[in-house]
Coordinates of C-alpha atoms and ligand atoms in Angstrom, one line a residue:
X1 CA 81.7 86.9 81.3
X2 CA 81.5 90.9 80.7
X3 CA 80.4 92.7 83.5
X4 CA 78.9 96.3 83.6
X5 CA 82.2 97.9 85.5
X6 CA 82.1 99.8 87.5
X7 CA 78.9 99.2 89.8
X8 CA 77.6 101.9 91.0
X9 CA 74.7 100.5 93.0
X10 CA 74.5 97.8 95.5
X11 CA 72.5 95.5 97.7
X12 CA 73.7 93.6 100.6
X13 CA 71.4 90.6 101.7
X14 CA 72.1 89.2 105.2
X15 CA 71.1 85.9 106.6
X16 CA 71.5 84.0 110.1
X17 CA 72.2 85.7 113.4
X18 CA 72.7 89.7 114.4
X19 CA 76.3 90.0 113.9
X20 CA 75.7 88.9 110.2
X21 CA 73.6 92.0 110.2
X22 CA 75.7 94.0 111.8
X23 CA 78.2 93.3 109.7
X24 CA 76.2 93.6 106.3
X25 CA 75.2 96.8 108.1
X26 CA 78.8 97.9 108.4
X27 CA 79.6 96.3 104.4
X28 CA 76.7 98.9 103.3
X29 CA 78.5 101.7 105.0
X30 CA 81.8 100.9 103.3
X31 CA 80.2 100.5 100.0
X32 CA 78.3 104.3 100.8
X33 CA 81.9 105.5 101.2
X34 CA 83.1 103.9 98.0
X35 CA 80.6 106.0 96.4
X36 CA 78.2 103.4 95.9
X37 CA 74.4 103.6 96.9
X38 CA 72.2 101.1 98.1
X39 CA 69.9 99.9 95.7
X40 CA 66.0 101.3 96.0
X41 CA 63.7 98.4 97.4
X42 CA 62.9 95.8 94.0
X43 CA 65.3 97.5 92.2
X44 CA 68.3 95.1 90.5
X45 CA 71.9 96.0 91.8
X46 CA 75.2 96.2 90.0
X47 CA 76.9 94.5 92.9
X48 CA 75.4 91.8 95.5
X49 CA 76.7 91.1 98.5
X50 CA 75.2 87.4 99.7
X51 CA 76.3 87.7 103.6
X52 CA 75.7 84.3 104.4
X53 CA 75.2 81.9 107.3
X54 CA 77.0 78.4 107.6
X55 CA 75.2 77.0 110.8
X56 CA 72.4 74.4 109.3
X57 CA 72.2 72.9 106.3
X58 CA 69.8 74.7 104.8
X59 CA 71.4 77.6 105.0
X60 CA 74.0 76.8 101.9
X61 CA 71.4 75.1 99.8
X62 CA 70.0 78.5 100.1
X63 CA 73.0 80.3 98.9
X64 CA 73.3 78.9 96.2
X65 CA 69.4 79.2 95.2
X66 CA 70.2 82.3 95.8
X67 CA 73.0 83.0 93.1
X68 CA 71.1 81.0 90.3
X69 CA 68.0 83.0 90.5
X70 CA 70.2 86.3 90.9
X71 CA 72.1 85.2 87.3
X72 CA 69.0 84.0 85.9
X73 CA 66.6 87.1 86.9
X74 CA 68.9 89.9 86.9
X75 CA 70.8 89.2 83.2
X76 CA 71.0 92.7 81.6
X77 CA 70.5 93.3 78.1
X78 CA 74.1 93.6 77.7
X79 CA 74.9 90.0 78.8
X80 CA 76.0 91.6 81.7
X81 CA 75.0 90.3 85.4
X82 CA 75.7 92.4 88.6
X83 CA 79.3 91.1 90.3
X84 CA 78.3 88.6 93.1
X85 CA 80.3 88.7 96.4
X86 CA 79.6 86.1 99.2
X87 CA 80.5 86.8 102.2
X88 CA 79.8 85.9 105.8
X89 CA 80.3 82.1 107.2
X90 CA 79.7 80.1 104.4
X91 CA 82.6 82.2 102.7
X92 CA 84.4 81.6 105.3
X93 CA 83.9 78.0 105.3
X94 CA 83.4 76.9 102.1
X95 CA 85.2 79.5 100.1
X96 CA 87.2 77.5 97.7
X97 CA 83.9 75.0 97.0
X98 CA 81.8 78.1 96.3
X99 CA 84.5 79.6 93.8
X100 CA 84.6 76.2 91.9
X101 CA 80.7 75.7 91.9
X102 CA 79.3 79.3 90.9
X103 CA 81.4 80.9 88.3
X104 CA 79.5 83.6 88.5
X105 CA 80.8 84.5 92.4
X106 CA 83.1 87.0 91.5
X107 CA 84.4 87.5 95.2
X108 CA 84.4 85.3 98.0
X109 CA 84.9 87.7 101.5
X110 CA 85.1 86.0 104.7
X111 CA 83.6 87.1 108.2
X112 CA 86.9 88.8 109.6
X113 CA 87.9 90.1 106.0
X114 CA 85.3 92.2 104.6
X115 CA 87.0 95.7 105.4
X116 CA 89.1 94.9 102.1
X117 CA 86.1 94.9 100.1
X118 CA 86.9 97.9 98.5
X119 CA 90.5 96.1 97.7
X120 CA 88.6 93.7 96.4
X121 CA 86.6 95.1 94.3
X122 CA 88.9 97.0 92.1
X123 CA 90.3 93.5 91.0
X124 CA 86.9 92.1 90.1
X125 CA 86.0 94.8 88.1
X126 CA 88.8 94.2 86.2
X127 CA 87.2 90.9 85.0
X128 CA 89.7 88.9 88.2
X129 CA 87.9 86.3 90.9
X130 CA 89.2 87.6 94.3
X131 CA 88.9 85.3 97.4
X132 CA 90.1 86.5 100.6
X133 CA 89.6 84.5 103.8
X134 CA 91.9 85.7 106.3
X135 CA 91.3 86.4 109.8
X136 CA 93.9 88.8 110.3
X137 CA 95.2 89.3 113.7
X138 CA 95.1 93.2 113.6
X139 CA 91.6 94.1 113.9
X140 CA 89.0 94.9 110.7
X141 CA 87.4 97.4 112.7
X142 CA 89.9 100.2 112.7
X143 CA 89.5 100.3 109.2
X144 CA 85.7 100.6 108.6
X145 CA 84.4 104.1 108.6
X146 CA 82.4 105.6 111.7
X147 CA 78.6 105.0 112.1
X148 CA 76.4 107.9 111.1
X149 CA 73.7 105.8 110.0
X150 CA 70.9 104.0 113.2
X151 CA 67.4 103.3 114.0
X152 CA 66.4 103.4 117.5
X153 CA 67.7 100.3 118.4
X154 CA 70.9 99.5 117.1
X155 CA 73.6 96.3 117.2
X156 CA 77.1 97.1 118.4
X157 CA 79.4 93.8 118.0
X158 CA 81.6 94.2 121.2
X159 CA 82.9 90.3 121.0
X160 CA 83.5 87.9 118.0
X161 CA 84.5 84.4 117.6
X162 CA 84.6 81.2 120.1
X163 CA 86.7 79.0 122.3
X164 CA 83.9 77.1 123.1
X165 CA 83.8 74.4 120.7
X166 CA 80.2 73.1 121.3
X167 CA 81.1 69.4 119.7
X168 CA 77.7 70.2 116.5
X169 CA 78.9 73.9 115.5
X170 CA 81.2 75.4 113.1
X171 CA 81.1 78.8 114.5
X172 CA 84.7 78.4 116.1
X173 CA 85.7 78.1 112.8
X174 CA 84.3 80.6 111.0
X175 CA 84.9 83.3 113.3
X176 CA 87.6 82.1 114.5
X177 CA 88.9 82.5 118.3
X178 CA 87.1 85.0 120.9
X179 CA 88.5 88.3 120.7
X180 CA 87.3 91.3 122.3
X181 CA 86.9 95.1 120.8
X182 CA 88.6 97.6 122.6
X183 CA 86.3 99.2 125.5
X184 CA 87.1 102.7 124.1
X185 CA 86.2 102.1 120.7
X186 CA 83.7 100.6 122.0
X187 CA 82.0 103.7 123.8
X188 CA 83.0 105.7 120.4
X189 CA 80.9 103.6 118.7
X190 CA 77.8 103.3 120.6
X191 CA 77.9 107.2 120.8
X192 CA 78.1 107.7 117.4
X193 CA 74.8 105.6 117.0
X194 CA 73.3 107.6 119.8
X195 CA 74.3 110.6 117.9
X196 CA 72.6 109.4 114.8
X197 CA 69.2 108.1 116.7
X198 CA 69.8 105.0 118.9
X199 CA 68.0 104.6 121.8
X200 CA 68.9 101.0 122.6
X201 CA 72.5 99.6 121.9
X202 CA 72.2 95.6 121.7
X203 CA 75.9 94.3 122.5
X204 CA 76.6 91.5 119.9
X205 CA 79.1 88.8 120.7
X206 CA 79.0 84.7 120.3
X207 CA 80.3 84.7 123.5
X208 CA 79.2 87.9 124.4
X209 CA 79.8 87.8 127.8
X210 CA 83.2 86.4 127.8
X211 CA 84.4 90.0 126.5
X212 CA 86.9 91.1 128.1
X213 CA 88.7 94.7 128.3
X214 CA 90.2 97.2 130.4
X215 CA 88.3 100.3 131.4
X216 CA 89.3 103.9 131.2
X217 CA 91.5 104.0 133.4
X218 CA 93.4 100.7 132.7
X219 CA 92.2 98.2 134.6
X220 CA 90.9 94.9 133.7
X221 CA 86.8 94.6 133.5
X222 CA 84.1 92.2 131.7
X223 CA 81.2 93.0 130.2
X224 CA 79.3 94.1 133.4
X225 CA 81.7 96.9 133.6
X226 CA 81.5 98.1 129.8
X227 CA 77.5 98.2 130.4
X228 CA 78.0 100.4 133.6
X229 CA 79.8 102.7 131.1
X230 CA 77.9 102.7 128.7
X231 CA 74.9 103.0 131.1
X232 CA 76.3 106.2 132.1
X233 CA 75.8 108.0 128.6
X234 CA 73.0 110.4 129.0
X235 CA 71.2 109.8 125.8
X236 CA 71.3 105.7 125.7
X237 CA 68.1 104.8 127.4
X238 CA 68.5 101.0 126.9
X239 CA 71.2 97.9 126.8
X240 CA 70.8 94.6 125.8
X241 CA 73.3 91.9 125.2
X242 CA 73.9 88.3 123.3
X243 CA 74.4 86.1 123.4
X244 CA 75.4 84.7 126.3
X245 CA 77.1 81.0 127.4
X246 CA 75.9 79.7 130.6
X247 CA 80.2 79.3 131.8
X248 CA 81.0 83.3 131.3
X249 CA 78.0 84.7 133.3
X250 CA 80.4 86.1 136.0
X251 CA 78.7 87.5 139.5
X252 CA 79.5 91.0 138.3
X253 CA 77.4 90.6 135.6
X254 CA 74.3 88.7 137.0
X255 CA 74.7 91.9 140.0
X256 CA 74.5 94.3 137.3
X257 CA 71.3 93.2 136.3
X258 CA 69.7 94.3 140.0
X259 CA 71.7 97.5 139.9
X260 CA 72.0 98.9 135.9
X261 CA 68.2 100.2 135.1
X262 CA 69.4 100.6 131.8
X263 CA 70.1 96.9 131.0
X264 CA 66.5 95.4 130.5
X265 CA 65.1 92.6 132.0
X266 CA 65.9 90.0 129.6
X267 CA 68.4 87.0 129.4
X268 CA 68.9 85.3 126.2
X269 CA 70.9 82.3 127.9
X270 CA 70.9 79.3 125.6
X271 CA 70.9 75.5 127.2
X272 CA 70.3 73.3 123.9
X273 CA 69.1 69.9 126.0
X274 CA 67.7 69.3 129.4
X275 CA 69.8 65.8 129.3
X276 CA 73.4 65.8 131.1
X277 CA 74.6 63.2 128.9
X278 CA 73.5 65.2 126.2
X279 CA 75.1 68.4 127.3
X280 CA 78.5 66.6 128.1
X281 CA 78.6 65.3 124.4
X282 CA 77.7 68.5 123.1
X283 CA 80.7 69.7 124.8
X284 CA 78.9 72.5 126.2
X285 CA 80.5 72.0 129.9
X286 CA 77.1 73.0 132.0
X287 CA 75.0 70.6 133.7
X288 CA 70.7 71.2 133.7
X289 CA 71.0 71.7 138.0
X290 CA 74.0 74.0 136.8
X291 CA 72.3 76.2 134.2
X292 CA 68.8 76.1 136.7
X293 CA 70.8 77.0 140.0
X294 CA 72.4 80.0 137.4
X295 CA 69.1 81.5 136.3
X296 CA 68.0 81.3 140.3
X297 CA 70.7 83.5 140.9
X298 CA 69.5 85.9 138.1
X299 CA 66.0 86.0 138.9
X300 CA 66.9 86.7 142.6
X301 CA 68.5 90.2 141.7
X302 CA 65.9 90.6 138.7
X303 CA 62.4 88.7 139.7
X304 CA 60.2 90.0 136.3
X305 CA 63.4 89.3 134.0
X306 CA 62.1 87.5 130.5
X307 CA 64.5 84.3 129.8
X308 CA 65.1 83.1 126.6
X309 CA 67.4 79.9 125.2
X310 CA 68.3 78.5 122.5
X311 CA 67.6 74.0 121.7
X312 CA 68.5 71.3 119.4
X313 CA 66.4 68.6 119.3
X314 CA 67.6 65.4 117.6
X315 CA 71.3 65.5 118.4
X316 CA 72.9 61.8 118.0
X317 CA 72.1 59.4 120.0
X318 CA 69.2 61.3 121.7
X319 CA 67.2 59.2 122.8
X320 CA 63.1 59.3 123.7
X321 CA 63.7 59.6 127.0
X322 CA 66.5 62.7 127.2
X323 CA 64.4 64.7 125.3
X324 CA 61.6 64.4 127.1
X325 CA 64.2 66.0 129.5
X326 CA 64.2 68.6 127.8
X327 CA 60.7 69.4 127.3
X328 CA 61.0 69.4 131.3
X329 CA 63.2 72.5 131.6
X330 CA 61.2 74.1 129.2
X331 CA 58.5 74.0 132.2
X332 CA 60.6 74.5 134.6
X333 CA 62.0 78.0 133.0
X334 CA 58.9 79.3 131.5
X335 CA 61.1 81.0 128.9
X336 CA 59.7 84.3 127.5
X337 CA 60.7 83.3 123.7
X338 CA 63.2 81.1 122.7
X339 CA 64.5 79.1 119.2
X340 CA 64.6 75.7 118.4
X341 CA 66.6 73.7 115.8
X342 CA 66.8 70.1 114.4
X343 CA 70.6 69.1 114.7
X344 CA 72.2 69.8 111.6
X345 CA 75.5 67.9 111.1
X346 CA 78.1 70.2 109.6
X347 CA 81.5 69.1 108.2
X348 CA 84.0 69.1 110.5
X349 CA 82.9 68.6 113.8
X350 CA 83.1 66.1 116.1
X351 CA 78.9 65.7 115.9
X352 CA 78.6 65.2 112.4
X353 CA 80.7 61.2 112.6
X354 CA 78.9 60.8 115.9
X355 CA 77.4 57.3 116.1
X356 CA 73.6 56.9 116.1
X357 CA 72.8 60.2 113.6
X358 CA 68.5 60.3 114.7
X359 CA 66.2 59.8 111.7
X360 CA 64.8 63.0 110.8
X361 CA 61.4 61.2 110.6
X362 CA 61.9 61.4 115.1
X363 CA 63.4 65.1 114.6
X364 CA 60.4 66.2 112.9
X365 CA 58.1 65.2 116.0
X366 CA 60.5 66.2 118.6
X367 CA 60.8 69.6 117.1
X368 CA 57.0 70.1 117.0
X369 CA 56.3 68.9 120.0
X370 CA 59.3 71.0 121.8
X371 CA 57.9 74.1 119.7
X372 CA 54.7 73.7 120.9
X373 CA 55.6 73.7 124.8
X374 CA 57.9 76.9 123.7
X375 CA 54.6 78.5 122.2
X376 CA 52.9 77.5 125.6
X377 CA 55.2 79.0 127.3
X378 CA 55.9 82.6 125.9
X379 CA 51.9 82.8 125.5
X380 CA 51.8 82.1 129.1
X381 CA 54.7 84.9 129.5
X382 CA 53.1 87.1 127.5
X383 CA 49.3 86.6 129.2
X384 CA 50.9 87.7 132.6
X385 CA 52.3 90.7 131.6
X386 CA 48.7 92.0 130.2
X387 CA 47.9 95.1 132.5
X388 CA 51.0 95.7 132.9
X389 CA 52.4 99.6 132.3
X390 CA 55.7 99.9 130.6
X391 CA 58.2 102.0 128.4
X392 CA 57.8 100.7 125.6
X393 CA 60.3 102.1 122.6
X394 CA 59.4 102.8 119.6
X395 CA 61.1 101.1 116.5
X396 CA 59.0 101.4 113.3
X397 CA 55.4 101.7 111.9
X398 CA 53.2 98.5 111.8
X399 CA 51.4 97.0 109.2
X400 CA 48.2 98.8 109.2
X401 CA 47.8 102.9 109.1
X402 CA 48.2 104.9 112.1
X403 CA 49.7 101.7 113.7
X404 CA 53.2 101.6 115.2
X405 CA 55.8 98.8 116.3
X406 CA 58.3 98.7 119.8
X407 CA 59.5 96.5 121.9
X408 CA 58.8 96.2 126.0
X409 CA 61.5 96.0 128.3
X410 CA 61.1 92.1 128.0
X411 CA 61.5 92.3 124.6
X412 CA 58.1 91.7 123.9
X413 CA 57.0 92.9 120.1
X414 CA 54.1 95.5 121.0
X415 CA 51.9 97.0 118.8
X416 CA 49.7 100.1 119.5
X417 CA 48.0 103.4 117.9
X418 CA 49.0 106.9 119.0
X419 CA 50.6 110.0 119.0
X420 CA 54.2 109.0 118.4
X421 CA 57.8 109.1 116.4
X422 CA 60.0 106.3 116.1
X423 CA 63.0 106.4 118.5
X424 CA 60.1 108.0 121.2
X425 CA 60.1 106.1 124.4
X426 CA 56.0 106.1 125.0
X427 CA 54.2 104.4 128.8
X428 CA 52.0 101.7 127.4
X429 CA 49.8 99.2 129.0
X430 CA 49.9 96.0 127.4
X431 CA 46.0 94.8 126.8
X432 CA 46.3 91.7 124.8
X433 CA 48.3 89.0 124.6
X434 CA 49.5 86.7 121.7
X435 CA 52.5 83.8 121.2
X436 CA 54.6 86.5 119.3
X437 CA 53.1 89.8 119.8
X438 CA 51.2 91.5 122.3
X439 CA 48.6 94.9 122.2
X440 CA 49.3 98.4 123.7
X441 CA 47.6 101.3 124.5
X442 CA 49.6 104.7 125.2
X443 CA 49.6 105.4 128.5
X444 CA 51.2 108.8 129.2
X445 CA 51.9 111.3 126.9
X446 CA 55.7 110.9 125.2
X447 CA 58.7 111.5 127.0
X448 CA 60.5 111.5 123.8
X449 CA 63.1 114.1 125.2
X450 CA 64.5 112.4 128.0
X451 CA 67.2 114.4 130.3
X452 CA 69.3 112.3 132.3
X453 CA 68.1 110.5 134.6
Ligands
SAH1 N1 77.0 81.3 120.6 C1 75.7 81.1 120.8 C2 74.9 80.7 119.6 C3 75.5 80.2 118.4 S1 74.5 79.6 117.1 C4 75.6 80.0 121.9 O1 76.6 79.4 122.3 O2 74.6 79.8 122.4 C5 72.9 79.8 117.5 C6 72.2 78.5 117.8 O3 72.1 77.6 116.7 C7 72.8 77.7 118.9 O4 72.6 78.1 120.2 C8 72.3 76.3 118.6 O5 71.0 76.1 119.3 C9 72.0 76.3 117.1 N2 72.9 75.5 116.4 C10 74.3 75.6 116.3 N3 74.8 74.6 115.6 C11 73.8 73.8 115.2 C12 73.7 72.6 114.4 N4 74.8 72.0 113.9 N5 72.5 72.1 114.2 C13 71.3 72.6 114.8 N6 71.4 73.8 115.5 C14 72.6 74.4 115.7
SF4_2 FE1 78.8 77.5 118.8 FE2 79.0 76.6 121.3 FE3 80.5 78.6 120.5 FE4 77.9 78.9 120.8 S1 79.4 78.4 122.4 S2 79.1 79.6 119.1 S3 77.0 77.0 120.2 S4 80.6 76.5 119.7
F3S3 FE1 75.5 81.9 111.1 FE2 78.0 82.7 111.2 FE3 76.1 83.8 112.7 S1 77.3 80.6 110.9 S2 74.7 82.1 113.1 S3 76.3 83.9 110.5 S4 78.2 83.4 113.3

């Protein structure tokens, strides 16, 4: 098949959780240094970088949807199409399947391999099919180039990979085993984003919280010690992290969230089923009283803190009566926002040749009628913070003229009208609440050039 060599523009699509965009963020930087620019919005690229997720089923179908209409919009005059590369966790996992299935996948890139892009790239556009899946034991960071691209809130992947092995997810094996960034390379990084607008720095891990590290002056800290450090640079007025197992929240880390005013209010602490039989099969080695008894503790250094989880509904041999268990911690928590999945089997894990697979007929009404009690529940967050006064920071205009988008210290999606810049930090007092969003009203004037505090 010819091909138009050598691209010149490109377009990276990203799909499932933040490190995917992270990374996609970090594959458009790369490609910027290659020469390359990005692709103007509805514009057709010369290279296209699929960064893909692996962790439901739908997810793949959607890949490959993906590459057919790309070959059968984008054909050039020529005969030409752009080069396709997909990366991210289906690459990862499926790598070989997708190079035998789309000839038109010119490069297959996995999740731990993508700083060889460039590598990679000079072969394909010399006609060659490239794979490279390789989790490399020295680290792919060290050879991406430094940030100097951010919007007020950026992500900053401190963690990647997991030891957990939850018995329905193929994460462990697309990521491959936990291993934690360097703390000092860590700080360069989140002040390089700082330097080029951040506000916020959202730490990114699967595990984020089982990062590990020693400080700067050698010895041995977790995450709640790399958040007091970066809590200490001046211009980073907020830190968020996820996300988070329920077995590596360490005391120094639930303290930190009473004593680092920095680190919002928020928890994203996933617990997938109120049932413990369910949680032992899942492997995910927390018990319901466990996880509840855990949040007590958080909430007693951090009363107003928003929680949010993560569920899978349907998981085999689920019965009626376990997940009505879990529509009961759902009450119980009064989480501020949270997701919520049907269990996908995936190839490979232990789940998928469980006994008693549930029909998806019963998924289908579990999932509504867990998605409702969610809705419930963050509209009832959302109503009790009306009134309240907050900072709210400002990440980008809203849909309507004059209107602009931020998020609370909860993590609440506000919108208001005002006098403001993105990456300001404006008082607002929240007025009206909905299940997703809430209205603001400016209540100070801008503190948009904060000194330290
Ligand atoms: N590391 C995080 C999240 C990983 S994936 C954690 O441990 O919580 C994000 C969410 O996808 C999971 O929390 C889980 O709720 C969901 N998920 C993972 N595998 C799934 C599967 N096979 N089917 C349905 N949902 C799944
Ligand atoms: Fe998957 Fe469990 Fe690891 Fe989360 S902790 S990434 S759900 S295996
Ligand atoms: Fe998906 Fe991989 Fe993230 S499977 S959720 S992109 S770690």
């Amino acid at each position: 098949m010819p091909h138009a060599p050598p691209p010149q523009t490109f377009k990276v699509k990203s799909f499932g959780c933040q490190m995917n965009v992270y990374d996609g963020e970090r594959m458009s930087e790369l490609l910027t240094d290659q020469g390359m620019s990005a692709a103007a919005e509805g514009e057709d690229a010369d290279l296209v970088v699929l960064n893909t997720c692996h962790i439901r089923e739908k997810a793949v179908d959607k890949v490959y949807s993906d590459i057919g209409r790309i070959v059968k919009n984008w054909g050039r005059k020529d005969g030409s199409t752009p080069l396709i590369a997909v990366a991210g966790c289906v690459a990862q996992a499926e790598g070989e399947e997708i190079m035998a299935r789309a000839p038109s996948v010119r490069m297959v890139v996995g999740p731990q391999a993508y700083h060889r892009l460039p590598a990679m790239l000079a072969e394909a556009a010399q006609g060659k099919r490239v794979t490279d899946t390789d989790m490399p034991v020295e680290t792919k960071f060290a050879a991406l180039p430094q940030r100097r691209k951010s919007g007020a809130s950026a992500f900053l992947t401190v963690q990647e990979g997991c030891d957990k092995f939850c018995t329905y997810c193929v994460v462990p094996y697309t990521r491959g085993s936990e291993v934690s960034r360097p703390f000092s390379d860590l700080l360069d990084e989140a002040q390089r984003l700082i330097e080029a607008g951040a506000k916020e720095v959202t730490l990114l891990g699967q595990n984020v919280n089982a990062w590990a590290g020693e400080d700067g002056k050698g010895r041995s800290t977790g995450l709640d010690g790399l958040i007091r450090a970066l809590a200490d640079l001046p211009d980073l007025r907020r830190i968020r992290y996820m996300t988070s197992h329920p077995s590596d929240m360490t005391e120094g880390l639930i303290a930190a969230h009473g004593e680092v005013p920095k680190l919002m209010p928020f928890l994203h602490l996933p617990v997938q089923s109120g049932s413990d039989r369910v949680l032992a099969a899942m492997n995910r080695n927390h018990t319901v009283d466990s996880y509840l008894r855990l949040l007590d503790r958080v909430r007693a250094v951090s009363p107003g803190i928003a929680l949010s989880g993560d569920f899978i509904v349907g998981f085999p041999g689920e019965t009626d009566a376990e997940f009505e268990e879990t529509l009961k911690i759902v009450e119980s928590v009064s989480y501020a926002q949270a997701f919520s999945f049907k269990y996908s089997p995936r190839p490979g894990t232990p789940a998928a040749t469980m006994a008693d697979q549930i029909a998806a007929q019963v998924m289908d009404e579990r999932l509504q009628r867990l998605q409702a009690a969610l809705q419930r529940s963050s509209l009832a967050f959302n109503q009790a913070s009306v009134g309240l006064r907050c900072e709210v920071l400002v990440e980008r205009h809203g849909r309507r003229p004059g209107q602009w988008l931020g998020k609370s210290p909860w993590l609440q999606s506000v919108h208001f009208e005002g006098d403001c810049a993105i990456g300001d930090l404006v008082e607002a007092e929240l007025t009206e609440a909905g299940p997703n969003s809430i209205a603001g009203q400016i209540a100070q004037p801008v503190r948009n050039r904060p000194g330290p505090q």
